[in-house]
PDB file of C-alpha atoms in Angstrom:
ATOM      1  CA  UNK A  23      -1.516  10.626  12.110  1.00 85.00           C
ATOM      2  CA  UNK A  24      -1.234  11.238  15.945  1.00 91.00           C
ATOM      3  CA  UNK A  25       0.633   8.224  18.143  1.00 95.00           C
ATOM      4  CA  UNK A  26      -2.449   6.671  19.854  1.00 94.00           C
ATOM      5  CA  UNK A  27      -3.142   3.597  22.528  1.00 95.00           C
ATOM      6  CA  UNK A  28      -2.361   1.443  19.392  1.00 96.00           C
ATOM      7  CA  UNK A  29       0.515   2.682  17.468  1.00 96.00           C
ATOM      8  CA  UNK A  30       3.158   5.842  16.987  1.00 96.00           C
ATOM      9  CA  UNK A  31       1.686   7.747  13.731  1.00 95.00           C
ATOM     10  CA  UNK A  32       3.468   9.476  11.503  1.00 93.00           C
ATOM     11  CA  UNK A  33       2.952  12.684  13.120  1.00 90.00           C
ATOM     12  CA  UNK A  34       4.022  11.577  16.655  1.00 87.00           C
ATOM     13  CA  UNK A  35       7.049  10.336  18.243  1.00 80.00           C
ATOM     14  CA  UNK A  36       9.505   8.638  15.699  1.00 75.00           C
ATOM     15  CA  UNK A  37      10.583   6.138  18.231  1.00 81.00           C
ATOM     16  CA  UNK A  38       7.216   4.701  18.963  1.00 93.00           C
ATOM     17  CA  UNK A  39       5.862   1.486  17.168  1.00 96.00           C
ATOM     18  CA  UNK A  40       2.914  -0.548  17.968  1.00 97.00           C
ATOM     19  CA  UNK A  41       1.956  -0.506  21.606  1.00 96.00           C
ATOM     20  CA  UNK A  42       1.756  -4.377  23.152  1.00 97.00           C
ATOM     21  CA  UNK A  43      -2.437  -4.006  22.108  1.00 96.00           C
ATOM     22  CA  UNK A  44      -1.935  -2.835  19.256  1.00 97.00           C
ATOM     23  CA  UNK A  45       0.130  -5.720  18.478  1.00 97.00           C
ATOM     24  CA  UNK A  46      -2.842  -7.684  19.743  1.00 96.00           C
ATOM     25  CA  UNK A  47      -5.005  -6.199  17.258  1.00 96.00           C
ATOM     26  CA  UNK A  48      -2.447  -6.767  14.499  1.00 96.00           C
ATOM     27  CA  UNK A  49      -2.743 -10.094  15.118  1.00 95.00           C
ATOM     28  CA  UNK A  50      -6.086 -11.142  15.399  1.00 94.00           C
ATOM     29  CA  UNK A  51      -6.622  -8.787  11.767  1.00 93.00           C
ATOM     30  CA  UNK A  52      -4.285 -11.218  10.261  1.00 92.00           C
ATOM     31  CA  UNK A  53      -6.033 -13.998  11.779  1.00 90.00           C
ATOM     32  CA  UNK A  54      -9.320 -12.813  10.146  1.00 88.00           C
ATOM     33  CA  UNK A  55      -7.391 -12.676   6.489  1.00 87.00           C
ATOM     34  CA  UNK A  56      -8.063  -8.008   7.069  1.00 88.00           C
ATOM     35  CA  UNK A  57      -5.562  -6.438   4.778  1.00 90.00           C
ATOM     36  CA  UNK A  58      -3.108  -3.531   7.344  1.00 94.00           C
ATOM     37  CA  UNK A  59      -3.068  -0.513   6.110  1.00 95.00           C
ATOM     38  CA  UNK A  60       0.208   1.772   6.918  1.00 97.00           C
ATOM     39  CA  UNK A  61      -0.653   4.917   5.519  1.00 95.00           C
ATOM     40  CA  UNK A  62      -0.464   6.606   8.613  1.00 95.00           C
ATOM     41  CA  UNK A  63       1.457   4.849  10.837  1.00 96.00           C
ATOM     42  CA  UNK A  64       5.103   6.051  12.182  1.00 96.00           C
ATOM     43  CA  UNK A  65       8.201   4.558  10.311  1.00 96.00           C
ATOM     44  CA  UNK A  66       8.454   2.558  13.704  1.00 96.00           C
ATOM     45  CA  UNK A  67       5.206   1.412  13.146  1.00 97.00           C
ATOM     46  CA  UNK A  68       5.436   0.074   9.495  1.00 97.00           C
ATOM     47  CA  UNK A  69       8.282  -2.123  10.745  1.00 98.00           C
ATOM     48  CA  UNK A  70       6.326  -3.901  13.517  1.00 98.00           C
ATOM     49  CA  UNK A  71       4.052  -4.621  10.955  1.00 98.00           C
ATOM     50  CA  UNK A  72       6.112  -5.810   8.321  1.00 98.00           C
ATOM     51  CA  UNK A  73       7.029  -8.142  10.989  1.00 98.00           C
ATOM     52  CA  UNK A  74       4.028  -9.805  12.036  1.00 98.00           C
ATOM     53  CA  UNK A  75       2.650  -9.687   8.767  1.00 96.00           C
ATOM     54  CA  UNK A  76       5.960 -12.242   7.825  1.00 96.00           C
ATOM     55  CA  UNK A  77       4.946 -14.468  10.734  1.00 96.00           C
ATOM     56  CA  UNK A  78       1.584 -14.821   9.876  1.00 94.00           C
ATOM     57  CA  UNK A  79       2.174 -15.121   6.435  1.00 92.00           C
ATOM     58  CA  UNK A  80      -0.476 -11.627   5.400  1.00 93.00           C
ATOM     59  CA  UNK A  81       0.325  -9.198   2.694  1.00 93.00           C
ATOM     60  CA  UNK A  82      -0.221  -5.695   3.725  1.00 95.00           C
ATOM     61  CA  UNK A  83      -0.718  -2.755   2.012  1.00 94.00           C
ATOM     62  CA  UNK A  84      -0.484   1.404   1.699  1.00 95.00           C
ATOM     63  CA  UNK A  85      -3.071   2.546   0.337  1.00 91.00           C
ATOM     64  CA  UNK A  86      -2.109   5.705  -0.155  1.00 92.00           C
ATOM     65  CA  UNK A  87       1.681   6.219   0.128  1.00 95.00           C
ATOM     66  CA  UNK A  88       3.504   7.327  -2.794  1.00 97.00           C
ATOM     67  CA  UNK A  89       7.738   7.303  -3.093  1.00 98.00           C
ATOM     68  CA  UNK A  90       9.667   9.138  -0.269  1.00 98.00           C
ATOM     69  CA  UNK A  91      12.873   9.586  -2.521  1.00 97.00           C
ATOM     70  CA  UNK A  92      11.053  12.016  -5.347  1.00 97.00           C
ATOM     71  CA  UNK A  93       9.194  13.778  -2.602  1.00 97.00           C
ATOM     72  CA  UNK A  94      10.409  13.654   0.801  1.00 97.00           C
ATOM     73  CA  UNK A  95       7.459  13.861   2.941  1.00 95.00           C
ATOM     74  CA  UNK A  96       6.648  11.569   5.951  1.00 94.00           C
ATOM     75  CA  UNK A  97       3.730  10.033   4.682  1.00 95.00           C
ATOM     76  CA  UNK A  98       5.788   8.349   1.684  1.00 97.00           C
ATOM     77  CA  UNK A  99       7.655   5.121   1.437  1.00 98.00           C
ATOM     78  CA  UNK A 100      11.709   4.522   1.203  1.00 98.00           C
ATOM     79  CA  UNK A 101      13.108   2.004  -0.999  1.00 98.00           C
ATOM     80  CA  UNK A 102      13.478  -0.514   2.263  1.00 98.00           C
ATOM     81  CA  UNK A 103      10.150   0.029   2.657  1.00 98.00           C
ATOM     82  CA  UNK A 104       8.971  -0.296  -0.536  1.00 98.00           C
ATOM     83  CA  UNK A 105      10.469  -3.743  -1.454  1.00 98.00           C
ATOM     84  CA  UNK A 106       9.927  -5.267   2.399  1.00 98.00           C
ATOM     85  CA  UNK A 107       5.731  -3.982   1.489  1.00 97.00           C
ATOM     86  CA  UNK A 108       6.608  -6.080  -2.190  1.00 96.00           C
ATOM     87  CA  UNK A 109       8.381  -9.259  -0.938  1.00 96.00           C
ATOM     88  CA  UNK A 110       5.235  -9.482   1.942  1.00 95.00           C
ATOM     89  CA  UNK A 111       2.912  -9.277  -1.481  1.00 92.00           C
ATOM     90  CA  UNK A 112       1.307  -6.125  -0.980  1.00 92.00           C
ATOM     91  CA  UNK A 113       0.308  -2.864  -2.602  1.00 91.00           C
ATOM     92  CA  UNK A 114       1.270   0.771  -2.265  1.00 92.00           C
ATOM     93  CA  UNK A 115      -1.630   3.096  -4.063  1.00 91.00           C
ATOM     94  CA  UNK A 116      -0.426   6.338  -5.502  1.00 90.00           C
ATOM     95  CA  UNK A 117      -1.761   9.523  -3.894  1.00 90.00           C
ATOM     96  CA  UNK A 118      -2.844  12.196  -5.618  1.00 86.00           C
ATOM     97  CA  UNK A 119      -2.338  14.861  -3.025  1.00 88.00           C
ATOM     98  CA  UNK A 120       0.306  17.345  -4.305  1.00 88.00           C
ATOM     99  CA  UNK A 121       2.422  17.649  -1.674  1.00 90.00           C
ATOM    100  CA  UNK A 122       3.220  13.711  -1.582  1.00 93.00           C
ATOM    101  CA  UNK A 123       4.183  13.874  -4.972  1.00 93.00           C
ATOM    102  CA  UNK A 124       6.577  16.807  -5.326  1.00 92.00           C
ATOM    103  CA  UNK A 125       8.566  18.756  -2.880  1.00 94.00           C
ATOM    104  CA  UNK A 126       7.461  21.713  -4.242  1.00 91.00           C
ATOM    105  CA  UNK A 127       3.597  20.891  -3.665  1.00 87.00           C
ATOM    106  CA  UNK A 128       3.450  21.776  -7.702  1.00 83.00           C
ATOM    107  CA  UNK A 129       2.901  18.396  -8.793  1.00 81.00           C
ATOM    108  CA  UNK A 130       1.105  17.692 -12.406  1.00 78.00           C
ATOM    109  CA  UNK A 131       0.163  14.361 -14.479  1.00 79.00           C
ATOM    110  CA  UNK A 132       4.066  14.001 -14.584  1.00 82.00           C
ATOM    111  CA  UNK A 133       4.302  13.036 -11.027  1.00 89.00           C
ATOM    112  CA  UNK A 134       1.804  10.653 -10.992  1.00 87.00           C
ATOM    113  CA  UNK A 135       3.419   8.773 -13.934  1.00 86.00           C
ATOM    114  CA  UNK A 136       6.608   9.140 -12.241  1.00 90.00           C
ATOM    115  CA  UNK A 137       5.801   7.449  -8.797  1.00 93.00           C
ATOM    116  CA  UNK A 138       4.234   4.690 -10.841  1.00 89.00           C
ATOM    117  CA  UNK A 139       6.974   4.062 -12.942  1.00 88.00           C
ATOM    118  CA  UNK A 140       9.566   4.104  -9.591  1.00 94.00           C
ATOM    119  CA  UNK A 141       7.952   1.268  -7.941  1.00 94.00           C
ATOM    120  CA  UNK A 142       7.559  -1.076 -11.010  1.00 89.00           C
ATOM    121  CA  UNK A 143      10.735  -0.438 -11.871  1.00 92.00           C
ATOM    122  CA  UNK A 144      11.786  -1.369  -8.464  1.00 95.00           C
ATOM    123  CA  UNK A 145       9.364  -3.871  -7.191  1.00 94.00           C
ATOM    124  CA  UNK A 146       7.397  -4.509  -9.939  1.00 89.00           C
ATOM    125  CA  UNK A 147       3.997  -3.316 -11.657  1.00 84.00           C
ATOM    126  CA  UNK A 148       2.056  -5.833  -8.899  1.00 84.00           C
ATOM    127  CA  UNK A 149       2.763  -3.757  -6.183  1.00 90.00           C
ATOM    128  CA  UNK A 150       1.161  -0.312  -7.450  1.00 89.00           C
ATOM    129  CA  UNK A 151      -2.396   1.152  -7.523  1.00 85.00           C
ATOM    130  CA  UNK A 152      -4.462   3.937  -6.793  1.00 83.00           C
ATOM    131  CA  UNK A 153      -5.027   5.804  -3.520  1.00 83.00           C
ATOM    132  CA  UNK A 154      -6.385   8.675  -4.369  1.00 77.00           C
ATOM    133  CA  UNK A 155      -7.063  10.186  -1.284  1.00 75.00           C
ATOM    134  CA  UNK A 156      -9.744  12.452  -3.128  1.00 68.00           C
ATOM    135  CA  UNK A 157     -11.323  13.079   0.235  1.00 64.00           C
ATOM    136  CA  UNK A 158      -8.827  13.571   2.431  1.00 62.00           C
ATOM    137  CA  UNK A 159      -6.167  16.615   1.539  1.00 57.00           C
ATOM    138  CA  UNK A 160      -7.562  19.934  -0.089  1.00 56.00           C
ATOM    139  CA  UNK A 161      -4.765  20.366  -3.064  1.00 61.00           C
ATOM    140  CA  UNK A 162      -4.696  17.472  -5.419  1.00 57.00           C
ATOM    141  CA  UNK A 163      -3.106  17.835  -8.791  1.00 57.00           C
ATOM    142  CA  UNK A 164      -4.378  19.674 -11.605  1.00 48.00           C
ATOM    143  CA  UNK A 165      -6.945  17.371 -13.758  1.00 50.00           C
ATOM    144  CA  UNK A 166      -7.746  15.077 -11.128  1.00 50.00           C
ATOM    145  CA  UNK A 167     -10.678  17.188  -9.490  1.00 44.00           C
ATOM    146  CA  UNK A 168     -13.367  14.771 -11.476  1.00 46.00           C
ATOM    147  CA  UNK A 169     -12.486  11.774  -9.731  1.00 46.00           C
ATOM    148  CA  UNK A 170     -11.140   9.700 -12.473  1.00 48.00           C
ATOM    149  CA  UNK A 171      -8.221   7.990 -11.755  1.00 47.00           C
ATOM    150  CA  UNK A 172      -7.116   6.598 -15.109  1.00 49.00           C
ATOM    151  CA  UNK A 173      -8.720   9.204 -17.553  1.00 51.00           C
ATOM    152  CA  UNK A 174      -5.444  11.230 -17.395  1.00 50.00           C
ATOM    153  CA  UNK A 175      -3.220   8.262 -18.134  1.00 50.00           C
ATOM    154  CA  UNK A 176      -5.485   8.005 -21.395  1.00 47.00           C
ATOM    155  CA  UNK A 177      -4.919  11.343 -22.044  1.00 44.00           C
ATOM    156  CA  UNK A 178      -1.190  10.931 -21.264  1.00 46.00           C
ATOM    157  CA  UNK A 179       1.697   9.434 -23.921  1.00 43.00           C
ATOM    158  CA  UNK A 180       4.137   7.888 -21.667  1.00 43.00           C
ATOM    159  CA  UNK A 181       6.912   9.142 -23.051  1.00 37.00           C
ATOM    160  CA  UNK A 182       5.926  12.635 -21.792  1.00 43.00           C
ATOM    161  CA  UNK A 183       7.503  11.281 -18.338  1.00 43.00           C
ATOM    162  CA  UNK A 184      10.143   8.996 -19.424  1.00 46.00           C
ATOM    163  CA  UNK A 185       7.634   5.732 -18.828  1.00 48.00           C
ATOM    164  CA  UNK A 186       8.441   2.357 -20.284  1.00 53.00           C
ATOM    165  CA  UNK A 187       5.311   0.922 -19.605  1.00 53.00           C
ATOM    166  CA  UNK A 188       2.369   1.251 -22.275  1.00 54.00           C
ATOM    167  CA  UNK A 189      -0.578   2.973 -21.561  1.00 52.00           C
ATOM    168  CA  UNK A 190      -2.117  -0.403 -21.602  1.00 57.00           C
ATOM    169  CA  UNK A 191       0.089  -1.952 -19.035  1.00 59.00           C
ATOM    170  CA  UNK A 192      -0.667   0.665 -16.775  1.00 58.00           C
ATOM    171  CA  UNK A 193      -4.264   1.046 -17.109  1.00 56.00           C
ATOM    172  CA  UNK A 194      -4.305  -3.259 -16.356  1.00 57.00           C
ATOM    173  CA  UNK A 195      -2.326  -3.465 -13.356  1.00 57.00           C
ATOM    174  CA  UNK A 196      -4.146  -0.339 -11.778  1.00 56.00           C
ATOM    175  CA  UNK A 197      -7.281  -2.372 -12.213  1.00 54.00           C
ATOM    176  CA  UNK A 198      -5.830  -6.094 -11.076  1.00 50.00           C
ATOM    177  CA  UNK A 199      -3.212  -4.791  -8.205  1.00 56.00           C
ATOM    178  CA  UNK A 200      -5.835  -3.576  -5.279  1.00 56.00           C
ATOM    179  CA  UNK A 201      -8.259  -6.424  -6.151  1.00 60.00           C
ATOM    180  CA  UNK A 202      -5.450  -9.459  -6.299  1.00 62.00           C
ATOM    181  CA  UNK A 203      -4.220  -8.169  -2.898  1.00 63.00           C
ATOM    182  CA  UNK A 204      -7.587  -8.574  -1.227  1.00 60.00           C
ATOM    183  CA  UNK A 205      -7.917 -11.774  -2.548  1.00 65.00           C
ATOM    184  CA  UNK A 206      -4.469 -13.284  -1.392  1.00 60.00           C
ATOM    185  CA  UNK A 207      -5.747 -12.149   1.870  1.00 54.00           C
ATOM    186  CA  UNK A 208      -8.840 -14.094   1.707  1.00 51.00           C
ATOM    187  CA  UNK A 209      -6.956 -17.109  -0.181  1.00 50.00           C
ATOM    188  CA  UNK A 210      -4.276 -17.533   2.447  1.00 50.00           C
ATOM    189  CA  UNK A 211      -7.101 -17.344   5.477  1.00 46.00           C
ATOM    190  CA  UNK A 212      -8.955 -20.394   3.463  1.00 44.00           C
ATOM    191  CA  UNK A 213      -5.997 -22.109   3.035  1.00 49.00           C
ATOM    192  CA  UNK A 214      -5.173 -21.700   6.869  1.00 51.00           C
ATOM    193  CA  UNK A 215      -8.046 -22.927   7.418  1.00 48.00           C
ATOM    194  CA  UNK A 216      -8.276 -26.303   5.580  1.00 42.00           C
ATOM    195  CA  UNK A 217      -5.411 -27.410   6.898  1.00 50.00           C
ATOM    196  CA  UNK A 218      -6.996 -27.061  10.378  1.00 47.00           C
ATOM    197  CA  UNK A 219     -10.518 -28.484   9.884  1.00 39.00           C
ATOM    198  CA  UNK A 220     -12.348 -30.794  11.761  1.00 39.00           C
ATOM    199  CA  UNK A 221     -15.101 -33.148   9.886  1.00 38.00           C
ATOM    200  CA  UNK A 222     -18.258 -31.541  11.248  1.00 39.00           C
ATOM    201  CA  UNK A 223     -20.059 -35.582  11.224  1.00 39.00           C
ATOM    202  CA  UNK A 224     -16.732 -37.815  12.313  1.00 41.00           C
ATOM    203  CA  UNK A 225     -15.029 -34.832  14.642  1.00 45.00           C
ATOM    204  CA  UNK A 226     -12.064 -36.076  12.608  1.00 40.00           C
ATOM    205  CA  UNK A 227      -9.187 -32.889  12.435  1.00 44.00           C
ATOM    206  CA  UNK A 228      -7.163 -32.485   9.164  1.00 36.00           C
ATOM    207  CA  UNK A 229      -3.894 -32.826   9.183  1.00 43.00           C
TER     208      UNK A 229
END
């Protein structure tokens, strides 16, 4: 959360982004087909990322960010946000801490359902999963103290929170979302670098 010799955090300076090596390091992640996480990285931050990540082609990812506009707290997304993370491919997993789901820090199952819903209604169900964050804050939600992440949305009717997605739908792209993004990571490094390769016997490079 603190700014750092890499990058403003979301507890620091608003103004500051990724430092000139931090940039460096960005890079050579994407190089190496390693998945950015913005979690905790200032506003300023997130944008130098989405950035790079465009030049070099890399889906990133928030692991743990849930939607700034039904609880404004720092460590959520905006919309902007939100669809730039979508249109580079990646992920934003739903935190279960309380206070990053409801400005009152009085969050329920509800929440959860709701921040899900948000972003497939406005990016799409690929771009939401889990980030449960069990180990991190000290007040998550009531009923999620066992460490299941999907047990509750069993135990849930959607309609209690307005949802249009089945219980079905849900449970899928919680499971597919997280391990999809990895792989596009991995998938886009290969391709990379097959296009690059040199015949080991002939020294022949391709293209």
């Amino acid at each position: 959360n603190p700014d750092n010799e890499f990058s403003g955090g979301i507890s620091g300076k608003k103004s500051l982004g990724l430092t000139e090596k931090g940039r460096k390091i960005i890079r050579r992640m994407f190089e190496l087909g390693i998945i950015v996480d913005v979690s905790h990285i200032s506003d300023k931050g997130f944008w130098d990322i989405a950035v790079l990540a465009a030049e070099n082609n890399m889906p990133f990812a928030a692991t743990h960010s849930n939607v700034r506009r039904l609880c404004n707290h720092k460590r959520n997304l905006d919309d902007k946000m939100l669809k730039t993370l979508a249109d580079a491919g990646g992920v934003s997993g739903i935190n279960m801490f309380a206070c990053f789901l409801d400005n009152e820090c009085k969050a329920g199952e509800e929440a959860v359902l709701k921040h899900i819903e948000y972003i497939c209604a406005l990016t799409g169900p690929e771009h939401v999963g889990f980030g449960c964050d069990f180990d991190g804050p000290g007040q998550v939600i009531i009923g999620m103290l066992g460490g299941d992440e999907t047990g509750f949305v069993r135990r849930r009717r959607h309609i209690d929170a307005g949802i249009e997605h089945t219980v079905e739908e849900l449970l899928e792209l919680l499971d597919i979302t997280l391990r999809g993004l990895l792989e596009a990571g991995h998938l886009l490094i290969a391709e990379e670098q097959a296009e690059h390769a040199t015949d080991t016997v002939t020294g022949h490079r391709y293209p």
